[in-house]
Tab-separated table of N, CA and C in Angstrom:
chain	number	residue	atom	x	y	z
X	293	MET	N	96.334	-67.843	23.631
X	293	MET	CA	95.844	-66.603	24.236
X	293	MET	C	96.255	-65.382	23.396
X	294	VAL	N	97.476	-65.406	22.874
X	294	VAL	CA	97.946	-64.301	22.039
X	294	VAL	C	97.083	-64.192	20.788
X	295	TRP	N	96.720	-65.360	20.224
X	295	TRP	CA	95.883	-65.380	19.027
X	295	TRP	C	94.525	-64.736	19.307
X	296	LEU	N	93.925	-65.077	20.439
X	296	LEU	CA	92.631	-64.523	20.806
X	296	LEU	C	92.718	-63.006	20.980
X	297	ILE	N	93.758	-62.537	21.613
X	297	ILE	CA	93.953	-61.090	21.798
X	297	ILE	C	94.150	-60.411	20.449
X	298	ALA	N	94.889	-61.044	19.555
X	298	ALA	CA	95.093	-60.479	18.216
X	298	ALA	C	93.774	-60.377	17.461
X	299	LYS	N	92.939	-61.414	17.576
X	299	LYS	CA	91.628	-61.379	16.920
X	299	LYS	C	90.773	-60.237	17.470
X	300	TYR	N	90.750	-60.090	18.779
X	300	TYR	CA	90.004	-58.981	19.389
X	300	TYR	C	90.536	-57.639	18.904
X	301	ALA	N	91.854	-57.493	18.867
X	301	ALA	CA	92.467	-56.218	18.476
X	301	ALA	C	92.133	-55.857	17.032
X	302	VAL	N	92.269	-56.804	16.124
X	302	VAL	CA	91.991	-56.522	14.711
X	302	VAL	C	90.508	-56.211	14.518
X	303	THR	N	89.652	-56.988	15.133
X	303	THR	CA	88.210	-56.780	14.994
X	303	THR	C	87.787	-55.443	15.600
X	304	ALA	N	88.290	-55.127	16.777
X	304	ALA	CA	87.979	-53.841	17.415
X	304	ALA	C	88.511	-52.683	16.573
X	305	PHE	N	89.693	-52.849	16.008
X	305	PHE	CA	90.266	-51.819	15.149
X	305	PHE	C	89.329	-51.497	13.994
X	306	MET	N	88.735	-52.536	13.390
X	306	MET	CA	87.828	-52.325	12.258
X	306	MET	C	86.596	-51.518	12.688
X	307	VAL	N	86.041	-51.846	13.831
X	307	VAL	CA	84.852	-51.124	14.312
X	307	VAL	C	85.196	-49.665	14.591
X	308	VAL	N	86.311	-49.433	15.251
X	308	VAL	CA	86.735	-48.061	15.568
X	308	VAL	C	87.041	-47.298	14.280
X	309	LEU	N	87.718	-47.932	13.350
X	309	LEU	CA	88.032	-47.291	12.078
X	309	LEU	C	86.767	-46.846	11.358
X	310	ILE	N	85.787	-47.727	11.278
X	310	ILE	CA	84.529	-47.388	10.598
X	310	ILE	C	83.826	-46.232	11.297
X	311	SER	N	83.777	-46.259	12.631
X	311	SER	CA	83.094	-45.171	13.341
X	311	SER	C	83.839	-43.848	13.167
X	312	GLU	N	85.164	-43.890	13.105
X	312	GLU	CA	85.942	-42.657	12.902
X	312	GLU	C	85.766	-42.125	11.484
X	313	VAL	N	85.746	-43.003	10.503
X	313	VAL	CA	85.514	-42.574	9.113
X	313	VAL	C	84.114	-41.991	8.976
X	314	ALA	N	83.135	-42.613	9.622
X	314	ALA	CA	81.745	-42.141	9.548
X	314	ALA	C	81.584	-40.747	10.142
X	315	LYS	N	82.404	-40.406	11.135
X	315	LYS	CA	82.347	-39.051	11.704
X	315	LYS	C	82.702	-38.009	10.659
X	316	ARG	N	83.600	-38.371	9.757
X	316	ARG	CA	84.110	-37.420	8.780
X	316	ARG	C	83.335	-37.454	7.463
X	317	SER	N	82.815	-38.626	7.112
X	317	SER	CA	82.090	-38.759	5.848
X	317	SER	C	80.983	-39.794	5.996
X	318	ASP	N	79.739	-39.328	5.915
X	318	ASP	CA	78.594	-40.238	6.005
X	318	ASP	C	78.649	-41.307	4.922
X	319	ARG	N	78.939	-40.862	3.711
X	319	ARG	CA	78.928	-41.798	2.581
X	319	ARG	C	80.040	-42.837	2.689
X	320	LEU	N	81.253	-42.387	2.953
X	320	LEU	CA	82.367	-43.326	3.046
X	320	LEU	C	82.202	-44.248	4.253
X	321	GLY	N	81.740	-43.704	5.373
X	321	GLY	CA	81.483	-44.534	6.553
X	321	GLY	C	80.426	-45.581	6.274
X	322	GLY	N	79.366	-45.176	5.570
X	322	GLY	CA	78.307	-46.116	5.207
X	322	GLY	C	78.807	-47.189	4.259
X	323	LEU	N	79.633	-46.784	3.305
X	323	LEU	CA	80.186	-47.749	2.355
X	323	LEU	C	81.046	-48.788	3.076
X	324	ILE	N	81.934	-48.323	3.932
X	324	ILE	CA	82.819	-49.251	4.652
X	324	ILE	C	81.996	-50.143	5.583
X	325	ALA	N	80.995	-49.561	6.251
X	325	ALA	CA	80.154	-50.354	7.157
X	325	ALA	C	79.346	-51.397	6.390
X	326	ALA	N	78.972	-51.078	5.151
X	326	ALA	CA	78.176	-52.011	4.358
X	326	ALA	C	78.999	-53.184	3.833
X	327	LEU	N	80.292	-53.004	3.777
X	327	LEU	CA	81.135	-54.114	3.328
X	327	LEU	C	81.086	-55.224	4.367
X	328	PRO	N	81.150	-56.434	3.934
X	328	PRO	CA	81.071	-57.547	4.894
X	328	PRO	C	82.410	-57.801	5.600
X	329	LEU	N	82.976	-56.745	6.182
X	329	LEU	CA	84.305	-56.856	6.790
X	329	LEU	C	84.341	-57.833	7.955
X	330	VAL	N	83.341	-57.782	8.804
X	330	VAL	CA	83.327	-58.688	9.955
X	330	VAL	C	83.214	-60.131	9.467
X	331	THR	N	82.354	-60.368	8.494
X	331	THR	CA	82.218	-61.718	7.957
X	331	THR	C	83.519	-62.177	7.313
X	332	LEU	N	84.163	-61.293	6.570
X	332	LEU	CA	85.446	-61.662	5.972
X	332	LEU	C	86.470	-62.001	7.046
X	333	LEU	N	86.499	-61.202	8.104
X	333	LEU	CA	87.417	-61.505	9.211
X	333	LEU	C	87.098	-62.858	9.831
X	334	VAL	N	85.824	-63.131	10.042
X	334	VAL	CA	85.427	-64.414	10.630
X	334	VAL	C	85.854	-65.570	9.724
X	335	LEU	N	85.639	-65.421	8.419
X	335	LEU	CA	86.051	-66.471	7.492
X	335	LEU	C	87.569	-66.677	7.543
X	336	ILE	N	88.316	-65.584	7.621
X	336	ILE	CA	89.783	-65.686	7.735
X	336	ILE	C	90.162	-66.363	9.040
X	337	TRP	N	89.534	-65.932	10.153
X	337	TRP	CA	89.851	-66.546	11.457
X	337	TRP	C	89.550	-68.051	11.409
X	338	MET	N	88.414	-68.406	10.827
X	338	MET	CA	88.042	-69.822	10.756
X	338	MET	C	89.067	-70.623	9.946
X	339	LYS	N	89.491	-70.081	8.818
X	339	LYS	CA	90.478	-70.764	7.974
X	339	LYS	C	91.799	-70.915	8.719
X	340	LEU	N	92.265	-69.837	9.328
X	340	LEU	CA	93.546	-69.877	10.047
X	340	LEU	C	93.500	-70.811	11.254
X	341	GLU	N	92.308	-71.015	11.805
X	341	GLU	CA	92.157	-71.899	12.957
X	341	GLU	C	91.893	-73.348	12.548
X	342	GLY	N	91.915	-73.606	11.245
X	342	GLY	CA	91.802	-74.973	10.769
X	342	GLY	C	90.392	-75.535	10.684
X	343	GLN	N	89.390	-74.659	10.614
X	343	GLN	CA	88.013	-75.139	10.460
X	343	GLN	C	87.868	-75.816	9.097
X	344	SER	N	86.950	-76.736	9.008
X	344	SER	CA	86.748	-77.483	7.764
X	344	SER	C	86.130	-76.584	6.688
X	345	GLU	N	86.302	-77.016	5.465
X	345	GLU	CA	85.704	-76.312	4.330
X	345	GLU	C	84.189	-76.244	4.486
X	346	GLU	N	83.595	-77.328	4.963
X	346	GLU	CA	82.141	-77.374	5.152
X	346	GLU	C	81.681	-76.340	6.169
X	347	LYS	N	82.434	-76.227	7.267
X	347	LYS	CA	82.081	-75.270	8.328
X	347	LYS	C	82.178	-73.832	7.800
X	348	ILE	N	83.227	-73.545	7.059
X	348	ILE	CA	83.438	-72.191	6.529
X	348	ILE	C	82.370	-71.844	5.494
X	349	THR	N	82.081	-72.779	4.589
X	349	THR	CA	81.051	-72.491	3.587
X	349	THR	C	79.672	-72.376	4.214
X	350	ALA	N	79.392	-73.171	5.245
X	350	ALA	CA	78.105	-73.064	5.938
X	350	ALA	C	77.966	-71.695	6.598
X	351	HIS	N	79.062	-71.202	7.167
X	351	HIS	CA	79.011	-69.867	7.788
X	351	HIS	C	78.657	-68.809	6.738
X	352	ALA	N	79.314	-68.852	5.589
X	352	ALA	CA	79.028	-67.881	4.525
X	352	ALA	C	77.586	-68.023	4.036
X	353	TRP	N	77.130	-69.250	3.870
X	353	TRP	CA	75.768	-69.531	3.407
X	353	TRP	C	74.733	-68.940	4.361
X	354	TYR	N	74.851	-69.239	5.638
X	354	TYR	CA	73.871	-68.749	6.603
X	354	TYR	C	73.975	-67.243	6.816
X	355	THR	N	75.164	-66.687	6.714
X	355	THR	CA	75.311	-65.237	6.845
X	355	THR	C	74.470	-64.529	5.788
X	356	PHE	N	74.493	-65.030	4.568
X	356	PHE	CA	73.675	-64.424	3.512
X	356	PHE	C	72.214	-64.396	3.910
X	357	TRP	N	71.692	-65.532	4.341
X	357	TRP	CA	70.274	-65.613	4.666
X	357	TRP	C	69.905	-64.778	5.883
X	358	TYR	N	70.842	-64.610	6.820
X	358	TYR	CA	70.572	-63.787	8.004
X	358	TYR	C	70.640	-62.290	7.708
X	359	VAL	N	71.382	-61.906	6.686
X	359	VAL	CA	71.505	-60.483	6.343
X	359	VAL	C	70.211	-59.936	5.747
X	360	VAL	N	69.555	-60.732	4.924
X	360	VAL	CA	68.381	-60.248	4.187
X	360	VAL	C	67.319	-59.595	5.087
X	361	PRO	N	66.879	-60.219	6.191
X	361	PRO	CA	65.835	-59.564	6.994
X	361	PRO	C	66.339	-58.358	7.798
X	362	THR	N	67.641	-58.132	7.823
X	362	THR	CA	68.153	-56.950	8.540
X	362	THR	C	68.152	-55.703	7.665
X	363	LEU	N	68.082	-55.871	6.373
X	363	LEU	CA	68.184	-54.725	5.461
X	363	LEU	C	67.083	-53.682	5.636
X	364	PRO	N	65.819	-54.075	5.853
X	364	PRO	CA	64.787	-53.038	6.029
X	364	PRO	C	65.060	-52.087	7.193
X	365	MET	N	65.805	-52.529	8.196
X	365	MET	CA	66.128	-51.654	9.315
X	365	MET	C	66.838	-50.384	8.841
X	366	PHE	N	67.694	-50.526	7.838
X	366	PHE	CA	68.466	-49.387	7.358
X	366	PHE	C	67.601	-48.399	6.582
X	367	ILE	N	66.473	-48.854	6.069
X	367	ILE	CA	65.523	-47.949	5.417
X	367	ILE	C	64.620	-47.312	6.468
X	368	LEU	N	64.172	-48.105	7.413
X	368	LEU	CA	63.259	-47.642	8.459
X	368	LEU	C	63.912	-46.614	9.387
X	369	PHE	N	65.132	-46.872	9.813
X	369	PHE	CA	65.811	-46.054	10.820
X	369	PHE	C	65.812	-44.554	10.497
X	370	PRO	N	66.247	-44.130	9.309
X	370	PRO	CA	66.287	-42.681	9.045
X	370	PRO	C	64.918	-42.003	9.040
X	371	PHE	N	63.874	-42.768	8.747
X	371	PHE	CA	62.539	-42.181	8.710
X	371	PHE	C	61.941	-41.994	10.098
X	372	ILE	N	62.213	-42.903	11.009
X	372	ILE	CA	61.579	-42.790	12.327
X	372	ILE	C	62.454	-42.104	13.367
X	373	TYR	N	63.748	-41.989	13.117
X	373	TYR	CA	64.648	-41.343	14.086
X	373	TYR	C	64.224	-39.911	14.422
X	374	PRO	N	63.900	-39.077	13.435
X	374	PRO	CA	63.491	-37.710	13.773
X	374	PRO	C	62.223	-37.642	14.632
X	375	ARG	N	61.369	-38.637	14.521
X	375	ARG	CA	60.097	-38.631	15.254
X	375	ARG	C	60.212	-39.198	16.665
X	376	PHE	N	61.068	-40.196	16.833
X	376	PHE	CA	61.096	-40.931	18.101
X	376	PHE	C	62.399	-40.819	18.881
X	377	GLY	N	63.409	-40.183	18.321
X	377	GLY	CA	64.692	-40.099	19.007
X	377	GLY	C	65.498	-41.377	18.811
X	378	PHE	N	66.758	-41.318	19.202
X	378	PHE	CA	67.678	-42.406	18.906
X	378	PHE	C	67.305	-43.724	19.578
X	379	TRP	N	67.139	-43.719	20.894
X	379	TRP	CA	66.971	-44.980	21.628
X	379	TRP	C	65.667	-45.706	21.287
X	380	LEU	N	64.589	-44.956	21.173
X	380	LEU	CA	63.320	-45.585	20.810
X	380	LEU	C	63.372	-46.093	19.362
X	381	THR	N	64.001	-45.319	18.487
X	381	THR	CA	64.168	-45.762	17.102
X	381	THR	C	64.985	-47.039	17.042
X	382	LEU	N	66.045	-47.101	17.823
X	382	LEU	CA	66.873	-48.302	17.863
X	382	LEU	C	66.061	-49.502	18.335
X	383	LEU	N	65.240	-49.293	19.334
X	383	LEU	CA	64.386	-50.361	19.855
X	383	LEU	C	63.361	-50.808	18.804
X	384	ILE	N	62.695	-49.853	18.176
X	384	ILE	CA	61.692	-50.173	17.153
X	384	ILE	C	62.334	-50.891	15.971
X	385	ALA	N	63.450	-50.365	15.491
X	385	ALA	CA	64.134	-50.973	14.350
X	385	ALA	C	64.602	-52.390	14.686
X	386	SER	N	65.075	-52.582	15.894
X	386	SER	CA	65.505	-53.922	16.321
X	386	SER	C	64.322	-54.876	16.404
X	387	ALA	N	63.214	-54.391	16.949
X	387	ALA	CA	62.015	-55.232	17.055
X	387	ALA	C	61.489	-55.609	15.671
X	388	VAL	N	61.462	-54.657	14.771
X	388	VAL	CA	61.025	-54.937	13.402
X	388	VAL	C	61.952	-55.973	12.768
X	389	THR	N	63.242	-55.844	13.007
X	389	THR	CA	64.205	-56.795	12.462
X	389	THR	C	63.959	-58.197	13.000
X	390	VAL	N	63.676	-58.317	14.286
X	390	VAL	CA	63.392	-59.639	14.874
X	390	VAL	C	62.140	-60.246	14.242
X	391	VAL	N	61.089	-59.441	14.108
X	391	VAL	CA	59.846	-59.933	13.495
X	391	VAL	C	60.103	-60.361	12.052
X	392	LEU	N	60.829	-59.531	11.300
X	392	LEU	CA	61.130	-59.882	9.912
X	392	LEU	C	61.992	-61.139	9.833
X	393	PHE	N	62.899	-61.283	10.772
X	393	PHE	CA	63.725	-62.491	10.781
X	393	PHE	C	62.874	-63.738	10.990
X	394	VAL	N	61.959	-63.693	11.943
X	394	VAL	CA	61.102	-64.852	12.207
X	394	VAL	C	60.258	-65.175	10.969
X	395	LEU	N	59.669	-64.145	10.360
X	395	LEU	CA	58.867	-64.361	9.154
X	395	LEU	C	59.722	-64.911	8.007
X	396	TRP	N	60.918	-64.376	7.862
X	396	TRP	CA	61.855	-64.821	6.831
X	396	TRP	C	62.234	-66.292	7.054
X	397	ALA	N	62.513	-66.632	8.305
X	397	ALA	CA	62.888	-68.012	8.637
X	397	ALA	C	61.736	-68.972	8.328
X	398	LEU	N	60.513	-68.551	8.644
X	398	LEU	CA	59.353	-69.393	8.350
X	398	LEU	C	59.160	-69.573	6.845
X	399	LEU	N	59.369	-68.509	6.092
X	399	LEU	CA	59.262	-68.582	4.635
X	399	LEU	C	60.330	-69.508	4.061
X	400	LEU	N	61.567	-69.319	4.483
X	400	LEU	CA	62.660	-70.128	3.934
X	400	LEU	C	62.544	-71.599	4.310
X	401	LYS	N	61.937	-71.867	5.457
X	401	LYS	CA	61.758	-73.257	5.884
X	401	LYS	C	60.951	-74.037	4.847
X	402	ARG	N	60.028	-73.354	4.191
X	402	ARG	CA	59.222	-73.996	3.139
X	402	ARG	C	60.072	-74.442	1.956
X	403	PHE	N	61.254	-73.816	1.815
X	403	PHE	CA	62.150	-74.143	0.714
X	403	PHE	C	63.342	-74.994	1.173
X	404	GLY	N	63.240	-75.490	2.403
X	404	GLY	CA	64.285	-76.385	2.917
X	404	GLY	C	65.483	-75.684	3.518
X	405	ILE	N	65.408	-74.375	3.740
X	405	ILE	CA	66.497	-73.641	4.375
X	405	ILE	C	66.084	-73.353	5.799
X	406	VAL	N	66.741	-73.998	6.746
X	406	VAL	CA	66.364	-73.906	8.152
X	406	VAL	C	67.306	-72.944	8.874
X	407	LEU	N	66.753	-71.818	9.317
X	407	LEU	CA	67.541	-70.804	10.017
X	407	LEU	C	67.373	-70.867	11.533
X	408	MET	N	66.269	-71.433	11.994
X	408	MET	CA	66.033	-71.499	13.443
X	408	MET	C	65.831	-72.947	13.854
């Protein structure tokens, strides 16, 4: 139980830290947010919890493929936010990401990479 609380605390600390840095500097906040900190934490947690090498490498492998269809959201968001406001932009960007993910998964399936 202590381990689980520690994991929550460290992970929450990272999210709060990034949001606080972003308040002060858009560029530095964006840089820190773009780093794969959560994935690195997950890989560390998995290793410390005794997960197999195969499980850890599979997590890293699939994380890469799942990140790719999310990237257009970061280009789309700044362009539509001024027109539609925050919540609608968030909804549109999320919907576009889901559609791109499905299309990406279908494309990768042709190459033997199964995401869904």
